[in-house]
PDB file of N, CA and C in Angstrom:
ATOM      1  N   THR A   1      31.784  31.538  53.961  1.00 93.00           N
ATOM      2  CA  THR A   1      32.176  32.637  53.120  1.00 93.00           C
ATOM      3  C   THR A   1      31.098  33.722  53.162  1.00 93.00           C
ATOM      4  N   PRO A   2      31.420  34.934  52.750  1.00 94.00           N
ATOM      5  CA  PRO A   2      30.399  36.008  52.729  1.00 94.00           C
ATOM      6  C   PRO A   2      29.168  35.624  51.892  1.00 94.00           C
ATOM      7  N   SER A   3      29.373  34.889  50.809  1.00 95.00           N
ATOM      8  CA  SER A   3      28.270  34.486  49.952  1.00 95.00           C
ATOM      9  C   SER A   3      27.317  33.545  50.735  1.00 95.00           C
ATOM     10  N   ALA A   4      27.861  32.624  51.482  1.00 94.00           N
ATOM     11  CA  ALA A   4      27.053  31.706  52.285  1.00 94.00           C
ATOM     12  C   ALA A   4      26.303  32.452  53.405  1.00 94.00           C
ATOM     13  N   VAL A   5      26.996  33.393  54.035  1.00 94.00           N
ATOM     14  CA  VAL A   5      26.359  34.198  55.091  1.00 94.00           C
ATOM     15  C   VAL A   5      25.163  34.955  54.526  1.00 94.00           C
ATOM     16  N   GLN A   6      25.338  35.595  53.394  1.00 95.00           N
ATOM     17  CA  GLN A   6      24.233  36.360  52.787  1.00 95.00           C
ATOM     18  C   GLN A   6      23.056  35.471  52.431  1.00 95.00           C
ATOM     19  N   LYS A   7      23.325  34.274  51.875  1.00 94.00           N
ATOM     20  CA  LYS A   7      22.248  33.379  51.512  1.00 94.00           C
ATOM     21  C   LYS A   7      21.503  32.860  52.731  1.00 94.00           C
ATOM     22  N   ILE A   8      22.221  32.531  53.783  1.00 94.00           N
ATOM     23  CA  ILE A   8      21.556  32.056  55.009  1.00 94.00           C
ATOM     24  C   ILE A   8      20.732  33.171  55.630  1.00 94.00           C
ATOM     25  N   LYS A   9      21.242  34.399  55.643  1.00 94.00           N
ATOM     26  CA  LYS A   9      20.453  35.537  56.148  1.00 94.00           C
ATOM     27  C   LYS A   9      19.174  35.677  55.361  1.00 94.00           C
ATOM     28  N   GLN A  10      19.266  35.566  54.044  1.00 93.00           N
ATOM     29  CA  GLN A  10      18.111  35.674  53.194  1.00 93.00           C
ATOM     30  C   GLN A  10      17.095  34.555  53.488  1.00 93.00           C
ATOM     31  N   LEU A  11      17.556  33.334  53.642  1.00 93.00           N
ATOM     32  CA  LEU A  11      16.684  32.212  53.914  1.00 93.00           C
ATOM     33  C   LEU A  11      16.010  32.327  55.270  1.00 93.00           C
ATOM     34  N   LEU A  12      16.758  32.781  56.285  1.00 94.00           N
ATOM     35  CA  LEU A  12      16.214  32.868  57.631  1.00 94.00           C
ATOM     36  C   LEU A  12      15.256  34.053  57.780  1.00 94.00           C
ATOM     37  N   LYS A  13      15.363  35.032  56.922  1.00 92.00           N
ATOM     38  CA  LYS A  13      14.465  36.197  57.013  1.00 92.00           C
ATOM     39  C   LYS A  13      13.011  35.782  56.895  1.00 92.00           C
ATOM     40  N   ASP A  14      12.746  34.745  56.132  1.00 89.00           N
ATOM     41  CA  ASP A  14      11.379  34.246  55.921  1.00 89.00           C
ATOM     42  C   ASP A  14      10.965  33.206  56.964  1.00 89.00           C
ATOM     43  N   LYS A  15      11.842  32.915  57.941  1.00 92.00           N
ATOM     44  CA  LYS A  15      11.570  31.892  58.942  1.00 92.00           C
ATOM     45  C   LYS A  15      11.907  32.431  60.335  1.00 92.00           C
ATOM     46  N   PRO A  16      11.120  33.367  60.839  1.00 90.00           N
ATOM     47  CA  PRO A  16      11.457  34.011  62.128  1.00 90.00           C
ATOM     48  C   PRO A  16      11.460  33.049  63.312  1.00 90.00           C
ATOM     49  N   GLU A  17      10.815  31.908  63.209  1.00 94.00           N
ATOM     50  CA  GLU A  17      10.799  30.930  64.316  1.00 94.00           C
ATOM     51  C   GLU A  17      12.086  30.141  64.409  1.00 94.00           C
ATOM     52  N   HIS A  18      12.924  30.184  63.399  1.00 95.00           N
ATOM     53  CA  HIS A  18      14.197  29.464  63.382  1.00 95.00           C
ATOM     54  C   HIS A  18      15.351  30.376  63.782  1.00 95.00           C
ATOM     55  N   VAL A  19      16.285  29.859  64.576  1.00 94.00           N
ATOM     56  CA  VAL A  19      17.403  30.662  65.084  1.00 94.00           C
ATOM     57  C   VAL A  19      18.676  30.525  64.253  1.00 94.00           C
ATOM     58  N   GLY A  20      18.704  29.508  63.384  1.00 95.00           N
ATOM     59  CA  GLY A  20      19.910  29.287  62.596  1.00 95.00           C
ATOM     60  C   GLY A  20      19.778  28.064  61.717  1.00 95.00           C
ATOM     61  N   VAL A  21      20.932  27.598  61.277  1.00 94.00           N
ATOM     62  CA  VAL A  21      21.001  26.436  60.384  1.00 94.00           C
ATOM     63  C   VAL A  21      21.895  25.398  61.046  1.00 94.00           C
ATOM     64  N   LYS A  22      21.476  24.127  60.939  1.00 95.00           N
ATOM     65  CA  LYS A  22      22.248  23.031  61.502  1.00 95.00           C
ATOM     66  C   LYS A  22      22.906  22.235  60.373  1.00 95.00           C
ATOM     67  N   VAL A  23      24.212  21.976  60.516  1.00 93.00           N
ATOM     68  CA  VAL A  23      24.979  21.213  59.551  1.00 93.00           C
ATOM     69  C   VAL A  23      25.359  19.881  60.178  1.00 93.00           C
ATOM     70  N   GLY A  24      25.241  18.834  59.391  1.00 91.00           N
ATOM     71  CA  GLY A  24      25.616  17.509  59.859  1.00 91.00           C
ATOM     72  C   GLY A  24      26.095  16.652  58.731  1.00 91.00           C
ATOM     73  N   VAL A  25      26.396  15.423  59.009  1.00 86.00           N
ATOM     74  CA  VAL A  25      26.719  14.436  57.989  1.00 86.00           C
ATOM     75  C   VAL A  25      25.884  13.179  58.244  1.00 86.00           C
ATOM     76  N   ARG A  26      25.541  12.490  57.190  1.00 85.00           N
ATOM     77  CA  ARG A  26      24.776  11.254  57.272  1.00 85.00           C
ATOM     78  C   ARG A  26      25.463  10.181  56.433  1.00 85.00           C
ATOM     79  N   THR A  27      25.307   8.954  56.832  1.00 80.00           N
ATOM     80  CA  THR A  27      25.816   7.847  56.057  1.00 80.00           C
ATOM     81  C   THR A  27      24.831   7.668  54.890  1.00 80.00           C
ATOM     82  N   ARG A  28      25.351   7.924  53.670  1.00 72.00           N
ATOM     83  CA  ARG A  28      24.525   7.732  52.488  1.00 72.00           C
ATOM     84  C   ARG A  28      25.364   7.994  51.257  1.00 72.00           C
ATOM     85  N   GLY A  29      24.832   7.610  50.123  1.00 60.00           N
ATOM     86  CA  GLY A  29      25.543   7.796  48.869  1.00 60.00           C
ATOM     87  C   GLY A  29      26.467   6.642  48.574  1.00 60.00           C
ATOM     88  N   CYS A  30      27.076   6.692  47.407  1.00 63.00           N
ATOM     89  CA  CYS A  30      27.946   5.560  46.975  1.00 63.00           C
ATOM     90  C   CYS A  30      29.325   5.651  47.564  1.00 63.00           C
ATOM     91  N   ASN A  31      29.663   6.725  48.296  1.00 58.00           N
ATOM     92  CA  ASN A  31      31.011   6.844  48.842  1.00 58.00           C
ATOM     93  C   ASN A  31      31.038   6.996  50.359  1.00 58.00           C
ATOM     94  N   GLY A  32      29.884   6.886  51.010  1.00 73.00           N
ATOM     95  CA  GLY A  32      29.896   6.839  52.474  1.00 73.00           C
ATOM     96  C   GLY A  32      29.144   7.913  53.214  1.00 73.00           C
ATOM     97  N   LEU A  33      29.516   9.191  53.003  1.00 76.00           N
ATOM     98  CA  LEU A  33      28.914  10.276  53.783  1.00 76.00           C
ATOM     99  C   LEU A  33      28.412  11.381  52.879  1.00 76.00           C
ATOM    100  N   SER A  34      27.394  12.093  53.351  1.00 81.00           N
ATOM    101  CA  SER A  34      26.950  13.301  52.650  1.00 81.00           C
ATOM    102  C   SER A  34      26.557  14.328  53.680  1.00 81.00           C
ATOM    103  N   TYR A  35      26.556  15.582  53.268  1.00 83.00           N
ATOM    104  CA  TYR A  35      26.230  16.678  54.166  1.00 83.00           C
ATOM    105  C   TYR A  35      24.733  16.834  54.317  1.00 83.00           C
ATOM    106  N   THR A  36      24.300  17.306  55.492  1.00 89.00           N
ATOM    107  CA  THR A  36      22.913  17.682  55.697  1.00 89.00           C
ATOM    108  C   THR A  36      22.895  19.146  56.143  1.00 89.00           C
ATOM    109  N   LEU A  37      21.838  19.831  55.790  1.00 90.00           N
ATOM    110  CA  LEU A  37      21.675  21.219  56.126  1.00 90.00           C
ATOM    111  C   LEU A  37      20.198  21.439  56.367  1.00 90.00           C
ATOM    112  N   GLU A  38      19.860  21.937  57.573  1.00 93.00           N
ATOM    113  CA  GLU A  38      18.458  22.144  57.885  1.00 93.00           C
ATOM    114  C   GLU A  38      18.280  23.329  58.816  1.00 93.00           C
ATOM    115  N   TYR A  39      17.095  23.913  58.792  1.00 95.00           N
ATOM    116  CA  TYR A  39      16.767  24.995  59.711  1.00 95.00           C
ATOM    117  C   TYR A  39      16.624  24.407  61.110  1.00 95.00           C
ATOM    118  N   THR A  40      16.941  25.202  62.119  1.00 94.00           N
ATOM    119  CA  THR A  40      16.762  24.742  63.503  1.00 94.00           C
ATOM    120  C   THR A  40      16.159  25.843  64.362  1.00 94.00           C
ATOM    121  N   LYS A  41      15.335  25.415  65.294  1.00 94.00           N
ATOM    122  CA  LYS A  41      14.675  26.345  66.218  1.00 94.00           C
ATOM    123  C   LYS A  41      15.450  26.509  67.509  1.00 94.00           C
ATOM    124  N   SER A  42      16.424  25.598  67.751  1.00 93.00           N
ATOM    125  CA  SER A  42      17.200  25.699  68.978  1.00 93.00           C
ATOM    126  C   SER A  42      18.537  24.989  68.829  1.00 93.00           C
ATOM    127  N   LYS A  43      19.440  25.290  69.738  1.00 92.00           N
ATOM    128  CA  LYS A  43      20.739  24.661  69.764  1.00 92.00           C
ATOM    129  C   LYS A  43      20.615  23.337  70.537  1.00 92.00           C
ATOM    130  N   GLY A  44      21.075  22.267  69.904  1.00 89.00           N
ATOM    131  CA  GLY A  44      21.074  20.967  70.590  1.00 89.00           C
ATOM    132  C   GLY A  44      22.137  20.959  71.691  1.00 89.00           C
ATOM    133  N   ASP A  45      21.920  20.094  72.675  1.00 90.00           N
ATOM    134  CA  ASP A  45      22.841  20.038  73.824  1.00 90.00           C
ATOM    135  C   ASP A  45      24.303  19.806  73.443  1.00 90.00           C
ATOM    136  N   SER A  46      24.536  19.028  72.411  1.00 92.00           N
ATOM    137  CA  SER A  46      25.926  18.716  72.054  1.00 92.00           C
ATOM    138  C   SER A  46      26.369  19.387  70.741  1.00 92.00           C
ATOM    139  N   ASP A  47      25.549  20.315  70.247  1.00 94.00           N
ATOM    140  CA  ASP A  47      25.910  21.033  69.014  1.00 94.00           C
ATOM    141  C   ASP A  47      27.009  22.048  69.300  1.00 94.00           C
ATOM    142  N   GLU A  48      27.908  22.213  68.347  1.00 93.00           N
ATOM    143  CA  GLU A  48      28.904  23.274  68.378  1.00 93.00           C
ATOM    144  C   GLU A  48      28.286  24.472  67.666  1.00 93.00           C
ATOM    145  N   GLU A  49      28.355  25.644  68.285  1.00 94.00           N
ATOM    146  CA  GLU A  49      27.753  26.843  67.682  1.00 94.00           C
ATOM    147  C   GLU A  49      28.849  27.738  67.093  1.00 94.00           C
ATOM    148  N   VAL A  50      28.643  28.151  65.842  1.00 93.00           N
ATOM    149  CA  VAL A  50      29.542  29.090  65.181  1.00 93.00           C
ATOM    150  C   VAL A  50      28.674  30.295  64.807  1.00 93.00           C
ATOM    151  N   VAL A  51      29.127  31.495  65.214  1.00 94.00           N
ATOM    152  CA  VAL A  51      28.423  32.701  64.879  1.00 94.00           C
ATOM    153  C   VAL A  51      29.321  33.519  63.952  1.00 94.00           C
ATOM    154  N   GLN A  52      28.787  33.878  62.799  1.00 92.00           N
ATOM    155  CA  GLN A  52      29.557  34.685  61.865  1.00 92.00           C
ATOM    156  C   GLN A  52      28.645  35.725  61.231  1.00 92.00           C
ATOM    157  N   ASP A  53      29.043  36.987  61.350  1.00 93.00           N
ATOM    158  CA  ASP A  53      28.312  38.102  60.763  1.00 93.00           C
ATOM    159  C   ASP A  53      26.813  38.055  61.104  1.00 93.00           C
ATOM    160  N   GLY A  54      26.513  37.688  62.333  1.00 91.00           N
ATOM    161  CA  GLY A  54      25.120  37.720  62.787  1.00 91.00           C
ATOM    162  C   GLY A  54      24.309  36.478  62.512  1.00 91.00           C
ATOM    163  N   ILE A  55      24.870  35.460  61.874  1.00 94.00           N
ATOM    164  CA  ILE A  55      24.111  34.233  61.677  1.00 94.00           C
ATOM    165  C   ILE A  55      24.694  33.133  62.574  1.00 94.00           C
ATOM    166  N   ARG A  56      23.808  32.204  62.929  1.00 95.00           N
ATOM    167  CA  ARG A  56      24.224  31.103  63.797  1.00 95.00           C
ATOM    168  C   ARG A  56      24.170  29.789  63.009  1.00 95.00           C
ATOM    169  N   ILE A  57      25.300  29.076  63.039  1.00 94.00           N
ATOM    170  CA  ILE A  57      25.417  27.758  62.444  1.00 94.00           C
ATOM    171  C   ILE A  57      25.680  26.776  63.575  1.00 94.00           C
ATOM    172  N   PHE A  58      24.937  25.694  63.600  1.00 95.00           N
ATOM    173  CA  PHE A  58      25.096  24.659  64.607  1.00 95.00           C
ATOM    174  C   PHE A  58      25.626  23.407  63.924  1.00 95.00           C
ATOM    175  N   ILE A  59      26.674  22.836  64.487  1.00 94.00           N
ATOM    176  CA  ILE A  59      27.269  21.615  63.916  1.00 94.00           C
ATOM    177  C   ILE A  59      26.953  20.459  64.843  1.00 94.00           C
ATOM    178  N   GLU A  60      26.308  19.450  64.297  1.00 93.00           N
ATOM    179  CA  GLU A  60      25.956  18.274  65.083  1.00 93.00           C
ATOM    180  C   GLU A  60      27.212  17.613  65.635  1.00 93.00           C
ATOM    181  N   LYS A  61      27.094  17.046  66.814  1.00 92.00           N
ATOM    182  CA  LYS A  61      28.256  16.432  67.495  1.00 92.00           C
ATOM    183  C   LYS A  61      28.981  15.409  66.633  1.00 92.00           C
ATOM    184  N   LYS A  62      28.229  14.505  66.008  1.00 88.00           N
ATOM    185  CA  LYS A  62      28.891  13.445  65.237  1.00 88.00           C
ATOM    186  C   LYS A  62      29.564  13.963  63.962  1.00 88.00           C
ATOM    187  N   ALA A  63      29.288  15.215  63.583  1.00 88.00           N
ATOM    188  CA  ALA A  63      29.888  15.803  62.379  1.00 88.00           C
ATOM    189  C   ALA A  63      31.068  16.712  62.709  1.00 88.00           C
ATOM    190  N   GLN A  64      31.309  17.005  63.973  1.00 89.00           N
ATOM    191  CA  GLN A  64      32.304  18.015  64.331  1.00 89.00           C
ATOM    192  C   GLN A  64      33.708  17.660  63.857  1.00 89.00           C
ATOM    193  N   LEU A  65      34.179  16.454  64.060  1.00 85.00           N
ATOM    194  CA  LEU A  65      35.521  16.081  63.603  1.00 85.00           C
ATOM    195  C   LEU A  65      35.588  15.979  62.076  1.00 85.00           C
ATOM    196  N   THR A  66      34.524  15.514  61.452  1.00 84.00           N
ATOM    197  CA  THR A  66      34.482  15.414  60.011  1.00 84.00           C
ATOM    198  C   THR A  66      34.550  16.779  59.349  1.00 84.00           C
ATOM    199  N   LEU A  67      33.948  17.790  59.975  1.00 86.00           N
ATOM    200  CA  LEU A  67      33.862  19.113  59.370  1.00 86.00           C
ATOM    201  C   LEU A  67      34.963  20.080  59.855  1.00 86.00           C
ATOM    202  N   LEU A  68      35.862  19.632  60.710  1.00 88.00           N
ATOM    203  CA  LEU A  68      36.916  20.483  61.228  1.00 88.00           C
ATOM    204  C   LEU A  68      37.707  21.137  60.087  1.00 88.00           C
ATOM    205  N   GLY A  69      37.752  22.454  60.087  1.00 89.00           N
ATOM    206  CA  GLY A  69      38.501  23.185  59.041  1.00 89.00           C
ATOM    207  C   GLY A  69      37.739  23.396  57.758  1.00 89.00           C
ATOM    208  N   THR A  70      36.486  23.003  57.703  1.00 90.00           N
ATOM    209  CA  THR A  70      35.697  23.109  56.475  1.00 90.00           C
ATOM    210  C   THR A  70      35.165  24.516  56.258  1.00 90.00           C
ATOM    211  N   GLU A  71      35.203  24.955  55.012  1.00 91.00           N
ATOM    212  CA  GLU A  71      34.625  26.226  54.620  1.00 91.00           C
ATOM    213  C   GLU A  71      33.339  25.961  53.869  1.00 91.00           C
ATOM    214  N   MET A  72      32.276  26.684  54.275  1.00 91.00           N
ATOM    215  CA  MET A  72      30.987  26.564  53.616  1.00 91.00           C
ATOM    216  C   MET A  72      30.812  27.768  52.703  1.00 91.00           C
ATOM    217  N   ASP A  73      30.486  27.500  51.441  1.00 92.00           N
ATOM    218  CA  ASP A  73      30.323  28.550  50.448  1.00 92.00           C
ATOM    219  C   ASP A  73      28.940  28.405  49.813  1.00 92.00           C
ATOM    220  N   TYR A  74      28.485  29.460  49.130  1.00 93.00           N
ATOM    221  CA  TYR A  74      27.269  29.405  48.339  1.00 93.00           C
ATOM    222  C   TYR A  74      27.635  29.824  46.948  1.00 93.00           C
ATOM    223  N   VAL A  75      27.362  28.955  45.958  1.00 92.00           N
ATOM    224  CA  VAL A  75      27.790  29.183  44.601  1.00 92.00           C
ATOM    225  C   VAL A  75      26.563  29.184  43.668  1.00 92.00           C
ATOM    226  N   GLU A  76      26.521  30.179  42.796  1.00 91.00           N
ATOM    227  CA  GLU A  76      25.452  30.269  41.784  1.00 91.00           C
ATOM    228  C   GLU A  76      26.105  30.350  40.419  1.00 91.00           C
ATOM    229  N   ASP A  77      25.531  29.590  39.471  1.00 87.00           N
ATOM    230  CA  ASP A  77      25.911  29.741  38.081  1.00 87.00           C
ATOM    231  C   ASP A  77      24.644  29.682  37.234  1.00 87.00           C
ATOM    232  N   LYS A  78      24.765  29.569  35.933  1.00 88.00           N
ATOM    233  CA  LYS A  78      23.580  29.603  35.046  1.00 88.00           C
ATOM    234  C   LYS A  78      22.656  28.422  35.242  1.00 88.00           C
ATOM    235  N   LEU A  79      23.168  27.289  35.678  1.00 87.00           N
ATOM    236  CA  LEU A  79      22.333  26.095  35.798  1.00 87.00           C
ATOM    237  C   LEU A  79      21.966  25.681  37.210  1.00 87.00           C
ATOM    238  N   SER A  80      22.681  26.191  38.203  1.00 85.00           N
ATOM    239  CA  SER A  80      22.412  25.736  39.562  1.00 85.00           C
ATOM    240  C   SER A  80      22.830  26.764  40.601  1.00 85.00           C
ATOM    241  N   SER A  81      22.334  26.580  41.813  1.00 89.00           N
ATOM    242  CA  SER A  81      22.787  27.343  42.955  1.00 89.00           C
ATOM    243  C   SER A  81      22.778  26.361  44.133  1.00 89.00           C
ATOM    244  N   GLU A  82      23.867  26.375  44.932  1.00 86.00           N
ATOM    245  CA  GLU A  82      23.977  25.395  45.995  1.00 86.00           C
ATOM    246  C   GLU A  82      25.043  25.821  47.023  1.00 86.00           C
ATOM    247  N   PHE A  83      24.871  25.252  48.233  1.00 89.00           N
ATOM    248  CA  PHE A  83      25.903  25.366  49.227  1.00 89.00           C
ATOM    249  C   PHE A  83      26.992  24.351  48.903  1.00 89.00           C
ATOM    250  N   VAL A  84      28.239  24.762  49.020  1.00 85.00           N
ATOM    251  CA  VAL A  84      29.370  23.907  48.709  1.00 85.00           C
ATOM    252  C   VAL A  84      30.249  23.869  49.944  1.00 85.00           C
ATOM    253  N   PHE A  85      30.727  22.670  50.288  1.00 86.00           N
ATOM    254  CA  PHE A  85      31.597  22.497  51.444  1.00 86.00           C
ATOM    255  C   PHE A  85      33.011  22.201  50.956  1.00 86.00           C
ATOM    256  N   ASN A  86      33.965  23.048  51.289  1.00 85.00           N
ATOM    257  CA  ASN A  86      35.357  22.854  50.949  1.00 85.00           C
ATOM    258  C   ASN A  86      36.030  22.248  52.197  1.00 85.00           C
ATOM    259  N   ASN A  87      36.073  20.914  52.174  1.00 80.00           N
ATOM    260  CA  ASN A  87      36.503  20.162  53.353  1.00 80.00           C
ATOM    261  C   ASN A  87      37.898  19.574  53.142  1.00 80.00           C
ATOM    262  N   PRO A  88      38.903  20.023  53.921  1.00 84.00           N
ATOM    263  CA  PRO A  88      40.269  19.532  53.751  1.00 84.00           C
ATOM    264  C   PRO A  88      40.454  18.094  54.231  1.00 84.00           C
ATOM    265  N   ASN A  89      39.467  17.522  54.921  1.00 74.00           N
ATOM    266  CA  ASN A  89      39.587  16.171  55.472  1.00 74.00           C
ATOM    267  C   ASN A  89      39.206  15.067  54.496  1.00 74.00           C
ATOM    268  N   ILE A  90      38.609  15.416  53.368  1.00 68.00           N
ATOM    269  CA  ILE A  90      38.089  14.422  52.437  1.00 68.00           C
ATOM    270  C   ILE A  90      39.231  13.653  51.763  1.00 68.00           C
ATOM    271  N   LYS A  91      39.087  12.348  51.737  1.00 64.00           N
ATOM    272  CA  LYS A  91      40.048  11.474  51.076  1.00 64.00           C
ATOM    273  C   LYS A  91      39.581  11.091  49.668  1.00 64.00           C
ATOM    274  N   GLY A  92      38.266  11.087  49.430  1.00 61.00           N
ATOM    275  CA  GLY A  92      37.748  10.747  48.113  1.00 61.00           C
ATOM    276  C   GLY A  92      36.271  11.107  48.020  1.00 61.00           C
ATOM    277  N   THR A  93      35.803  11.270  46.767  1.00 60.00           N
ATOM    278  CA  THR A  93      34.398  11.562  46.515  1.00 60.00           C
ATOM    279  C   THR A  93      33.882  10.605  45.447  1.00 60.00           C
ATOM    280  N   CYS A  94      32.562  10.514  45.353  1.00 54.00           N
ATOM    281  CA  CYS A  94      31.978   9.666  44.318  1.00 54.00           C
ATOM    282  C   CYS A  94      31.943  10.472  43.014  1.00 54.00           C
ATOM    283  N   GLY A  95      31.662   9.837  41.913  1.00 54.00           N
ATOM    284  CA  GLY A  95      31.665  10.461  40.608  1.00 54.00           C
ATOM    285  C   GLY A  95      30.637  11.563  40.456  1.00 54.00           C
ATOM    286  N   CYS A  96      29.503  11.412  41.132  1.00 52.00           N
ATOM    287  CA  CYS A  96      28.431  12.420  41.001  1.00 52.00           C
ATOM    288  C   CYS A  96      28.634  13.567  41.987  1.00 52.00           C
ATOM    289  N   GLY A  97      29.576  13.454  42.920  1.00 54.00           N
ATOM    290  CA  GLY A  97      29.850  14.527  43.880  1.00 54.00           C
ATOM    291  C   GLY A  97      28.895  14.622  45.029  1.00 54.00           C
ATOM    292  N   GLU A  98      28.028  13.632  45.197  1.00 59.00           N
ATOM    293  CA  GLU A  98      27.021  13.687  46.260  1.00 59.00           C
ATOM    294  C   GLU A  98      27.499  13.101  47.579  1.00 59.00           C
ATOM    295  N   SER A  99      28.571  12.345  47.582  1.00 50.00           N
ATOM    296  CA  SER A  99      29.057  11.754  48.831  1.00 50.00           C
ATOM    297  C   SER A  99      30.566  11.743  48.841  1.00 50.00           C
ATOM    298  N   PHE A 100      31.114  11.516  50.055  1.00 54.00           N
ATOM    299  CA  PHE A 100      32.559  11.577  50.260  1.00 54.00           C
ATOM    300  C   PHE A 100      32.975  10.600  51.341  1.00 54.00           C
ATOM    301  N   ASN A 101      34.299  10.386  51.468  1.00 55.00           N
ATOM    302  CA  ASN A 101      34.805   9.586  52.569  1.00 55.00           C
ATOM    303  C   ASN A 101      35.977  10.297  53.211  1.00 55.00           C
ATOM    304  N   ILE A 102      36.222   9.939  54.462  1.00 61.00           N
ATOM    305  CA  ILE A 102      37.283  10.558  55.258  1.00 61.00           C
ATOM    306  C   ILE A 102      38.384   9.545  55.495  1.00 61.00           C
TER     307      ILE A 102
END
């Protein structure tokens, strides 16, 4: 979303050695999987690259099918600010919202 693009641009402005952000999934949490998000200095050999409005997002190979069709947003309210993934592939989430299953 435009909000996520703006936040990533802002974050990368302070990290000139990084070329983008890498998104992945890891086995963890009470429901199976959770998202990972980290700065990256290069594109991995099997990463899928998405360029939107001048920012580069790299999707790890093992996360590509899990994230197919997912929208990444950045949401701020009075108590928190966070990246949110609107993933149409999710079958269920845990009560705390930290993990999901496909």
